[in-house]
Amino acid sequence: QVQLVESGGGVVQPGGSLRLSCTASGFTVRNYVMSWHRQAPGKERELVATITRSGGRTNYGDSVRGRFTMSRDNAKNTVYLQMNSLKPEDTAVYYCNAYFSVVTNYWGQGTQVTVSS
């Protein structure tokens, strides 16, 4: 069964940090471009970060560049999102995506991140 499971979300104060994990089962992430997206209430889903299959290149959305770092461990079939200097506007449900092609891509169920004092 193909599955992506995110974890690591929670409640954190402004300026704090969280590390999200996304672990795949039923397929091998090394063959997929992986990305993190987020969706806040009343807003469209937003691309946060992407990482190439080898992990050699990452790209970030303007709102998180310099604060978030995406990485992957293909041996563990897992990708990560290290989030530092969190702001209230980072509050959202964070989703992991695995992209192989238009017809072969998978989403996780999401993990809630809340930044609040």
PDB file of C-alpha atoms in Angstrom:
ATOM      1  CA  GLN A   1       0.000   0.000   0.000  1.00  0.00           C
ATOM      2  CA  VAL A   2       1.366   3.392  -1.039  1.00  0.00           C
ATOM      3  CA  GLN A   3       1.451   5.821   1.843  1.00  0.00           C
ATOM      4  CA  LEU A   4       3.098   9.041   2.965  1.00  0.00           C
ATOM      5  CA  VAL A   5       2.951   9.822   6.665  1.00  0.00           C
ATOM      6  CA  GLU A   6       3.902  13.239   8.041  1.00  0.00           C
ATOM      7  CA  SER A   7       4.841  13.792  11.662  1.00  0.00           C
ATOM      8  CA  GLY A   8       6.448  16.396  13.876  1.00  0.00           C
ATOM      9  CA  GLY A   9       3.800  19.078  13.838  1.00  0.00           C
ATOM     10  CA  GLY A  10       2.597  20.805  16.971  1.00  0.00           C
ATOM     11  CA  VAL A  11       2.266  24.111  18.773  1.00  0.00           C
ATOM     12  CA  VAL A  12       5.308  26.361  19.073  1.00  0.00           C
ATOM     13  CA  GLN A  13       5.932  29.949  20.126  1.00  0.00           C
ATOM     14  CA  PRO A  14       7.024  32.576  17.620  1.00  0.00           C
ATOM     15  CA  GLY A  15      10.755  32.293  17.022  1.00  0.00           C
ATOM     16  CA  GLY A  16      10.744  28.597  17.809  1.00  0.00           C
ATOM     17  CA  SER A  17      11.611  25.583  15.691  1.00  0.00           C
ATOM     18  CA  LEU A  18      10.016  22.366  14.538  1.00  0.00           C
ATOM     19  CA  ARG A  19      11.214  19.493  12.395  1.00  0.00           C
ATOM     20  CA  LEU A  20       8.698  17.735  10.205  1.00  0.00           C
ATOM     21  CA  SER A  21       9.241  14.242   8.847  1.00  0.00           C
ATOM     22  CA  CYS A  22       7.570  12.472   5.955  1.00  0.00           C
ATOM     23  CA  THR A  23       8.076   8.740   5.644  1.00  0.00           C
ATOM     24  CA  ALA A  24       7.007   6.748   2.614  1.00  0.00           C
ATOM     25  CA  SER A  25       5.873   3.165   2.358  1.00  0.00           C
ATOM     26  CA  GLY A  26       4.949   1.119  -0.678  1.00  0.00           C
ATOM     27  CA  PHE A  27       7.368   2.985  -2.945  1.00  0.00           C
ATOM     28  CA  THR A  28      10.938   4.288  -2.965  1.00  0.00           C
ATOM     29  CA  VAL A  29      11.339   8.027  -2.539  1.00  0.00           C
ATOM     30  CA  ARG A  30      14.705   8.092  -4.309  1.00  0.00           C
ATOM     31  CA  ASN A  31      12.804   7.963  -7.599  1.00  0.00           C
ATOM     32  CA  TYR A  32      10.595  10.927  -6.739  1.00  0.00           C
ATOM     33  CA  VAL A  33      10.937  14.669  -6.504  1.00  0.00           C
ATOM     34  CA  MET A  34       9.739  15.436  -3.007  1.00  0.00           C
ATOM     35  CA  SER A  35       8.116  18.613  -1.759  1.00  0.00           C
ATOM     36  CA  TRP A  36       6.390  20.207   1.186  1.00  0.00           C
ATOM     37  CA  HIS A  37       3.258  22.288   0.833  1.00  0.00           C
ATOM     38  CA  ARG A  38       1.063  24.046   3.344  1.00  0.00           C
ATOM     39  CA  GLN A  39      -2.480  25.278   3.554  1.00  0.00           C
ATOM     40  CA  ALA A  40      -3.768  27.814   6.035  1.00  0.00           C
ATOM     41  CA  PRO A  41      -7.494  28.219   6.768  1.00  0.00           C
ATOM     42  CA  GLY A  42      -9.214  30.095   3.969  1.00  0.00           C
ATOM     43  CA  LYS A  43      -6.120  30.100   1.769  1.00  0.00           C
ATOM     44  CA  GLU A  44      -4.927  28.082  -1.197  1.00  0.00           C
ATOM     45  CA  ARG A  45      -2.310  25.379  -0.817  1.00  0.00           C
ATOM     46  CA  GLU A  46       1.167  26.886  -1.076  1.00  0.00           C
ATOM     47  CA  LEU A  47       4.429  25.300  -2.179  1.00  0.00           C
ATOM     48  CA  VAL A  48       6.962  25.539   0.632  1.00  0.00           C
ATOM     49  CA  ALA A  49       9.997  23.596  -0.574  1.00  0.00           C
ATOM     50  CA  THR A  50      11.149  21.027  -3.100  1.00  0.00           C
ATOM     51  CA  ILE A  51      14.156  18.748  -3.300  1.00  0.00           C
ATOM     52  CA  THR A  52      15.585  16.851  -6.244  1.00  0.00           C
ATOM     53  CA  ARG A  53      15.845  13.063  -6.347  1.00  0.00           C
ATOM     54  CA  SER A  54      19.486  13.121  -5.341  1.00  0.00           C
ATOM     55  CA  GLY A  55      18.986  15.795  -2.749  1.00  0.00           C
ATOM     56  CA  GLY A  56      21.527  17.961  -4.490  1.00  0.00           C
ATOM     57  CA  ARG A  57      19.220  20.901  -5.063  1.00  0.00           C
ATOM     58  CA  THR A  58      16.478  22.520  -3.058  1.00  0.00           C
ATOM     59  CA  ASN A  59      14.087  25.367  -3.781  1.00  0.00           C
ATOM     60  CA  TYR A  60      12.024  27.377  -1.347  1.00  0.00           C
ATOM     61  CA  GLY A  61       9.058  29.660  -1.386  1.00  0.00           C
ATOM     62  CA  ASP A  62       9.824  33.322  -0.823  1.00  0.00           C
ATOM     63  CA  SER A  63       8.048  33.360   2.522  1.00  0.00           C
ATOM     64  CA  VAL A  64      10.242  30.636   4.047  1.00  0.00           C
ATOM     65  CA  ARG A  65      13.591  31.028   2.292  1.00  0.00           C
ATOM     66  CA  GLY A  66      16.394  31.407   4.800  1.00  0.00           C
ATOM     67  CA  ARG A  67      14.309  29.956   7.658  1.00  0.00           C
ATOM     68  CA  PHE A  68      13.304  26.492   6.426  1.00  0.00           C
ATOM     69  CA  THR A  69      15.572  23.701   5.221  1.00  0.00           C
ATOM     70  CA  MET A  70      14.425  20.610   3.373  1.00  0.00           C
ATOM     71  CA  SER A  71      16.486  17.447   3.294  1.00  0.00           C
ATOM     72  CA  ARG A  72      16.067  13.810   2.413  1.00  0.00           C
ATOM     73  CA  ASP A  73      17.425  10.484   3.587  1.00  0.00           C
ATOM     74  CA  ASN A  74      16.768   8.040   0.805  1.00  0.00           C
ATOM     75  CA  ALA A  75      18.068   5.151   2.896  1.00  0.00           C
ATOM     76  CA  LYS A  76      15.302   5.849   5.416  1.00  0.00           C
ATOM     77  CA  ASN A  77      12.735   6.614   2.699  1.00  0.00           C
ATOM     78  CA  THR A  78      12.121   9.894   4.511  1.00  0.00           C
ATOM     79  CA  VAL A  79      12.246  13.625   3.859  1.00  0.00           C
ATOM     80  CA  TYR A  80      12.437  16.375   6.445  1.00  0.00           C
ATOM     81  CA  LEU A  81      11.559  20.024   6.834  1.00  0.00           C
ATOM     82  CA  GLN A  82      13.508  21.913   9.460  1.00  0.00           C
ATOM     83  CA  MET A  83      11.603  25.072  10.327  1.00  0.00           C
ATOM     84  CA  ASN A  84      13.368  27.799  12.294  1.00  0.00           C
ATOM     85  CA  SER A  85      12.377  31.312  13.334  1.00  0.00           C
ATOM     86  CA  LEU A  86       8.736  30.366  13.041  1.00  0.00           C
ATOM     87  CA  LYS A  87       6.145  33.098  12.655  1.00  0.00           C
ATOM     88  CA  PRO A  88       2.395  33.107  13.302  1.00  0.00           C
ATOM     89  CA  GLU A  89       1.848  33.260   9.545  1.00  0.00           C
ATOM     90  CA  ASP A  90       3.531  29.865   9.231  1.00  0.00           C
ATOM     91  CA  THR A  91       0.490  28.339  10.924  1.00  0.00           C
ATOM     92  CA  ALA A  92      -1.002  25.793   8.517  1.00  0.00           C
ATOM     93  CA  VAL A  93      -1.445  22.148   7.758  1.00  0.00           C
ATOM     94  CA  TYR A  94       1.765  20.913   6.165  1.00  0.00           C
ATOM     95  CA  TYR A  95       1.596  18.251   3.465  1.00  0.00           C
ATOM     96  CA  CYS A  96       4.261  16.086   1.911  1.00  0.00           C
ATOM     97  CA  ASN A  97       4.165  15.246  -1.798  1.00  0.00           C
ATOM     98  CA  ALA A  98       6.030  12.672  -3.858  1.00  0.00           C
ATOM     99  CA  TYR A  99       6.089  13.432  -7.596  1.00  0.00           C
ATOM    100  CA  PHE A 100       7.096  11.002 -10.314  1.00  0.00           C
ATOM    101  CA  SER A 101       4.781  12.117 -13.099  1.00  0.00           C
ATOM    102  CA  VAL A 102       1.449  13.855 -13.585  1.00  0.00           C
ATOM    103  CA  VAL A 103      -0.337  10.559 -13.055  1.00  0.00           C
ATOM    104  CA  THR A 104       1.972   9.193 -10.390  1.00  0.00           C
ATOM    105  CA  ASN A 105       2.208  11.457  -7.399  1.00  0.00           C
ATOM    106  CA  TYR A 106       1.178  10.974  -3.794  1.00  0.00           C
ATOM    107  CA  TRP A 107       0.105  13.162  -0.881  1.00  0.00           C
ATOM    108  CA  GLY A 108       0.279  12.620   2.831  1.00  0.00           C
ATOM    109  CA  GLN A 109      -2.581  13.342   5.208  1.00  0.00           C
ATOM    110  CA  GLY A 110      -0.948  16.462   6.614  1.00  0.00           C
ATOM    111  CA  THR A 111       0.330  17.587   9.980  1.00  0.00           C
ATOM    112  CA  GLN A 112      -0.808  20.721  11.823  1.00  0.00           C
ATOM    113  CA  VAL A 113       1.698  23.400  12.711  1.00  0.00           C
ATOM    114  CA  THR A 114       0.510  26.203  14.961  1.00  0.00           C
ATOM    115  CA  VAL A 115       2.708  29.154  15.839  1.00  0.00           C
ATOM    116  CA  SER A 116       1.232  31.105  18.692  1.00  0.00           C
ATOM    117  CA  SER A 117       2.236  32.782  21.923  1.00  0.00           C
TER     118      SER A 117
END
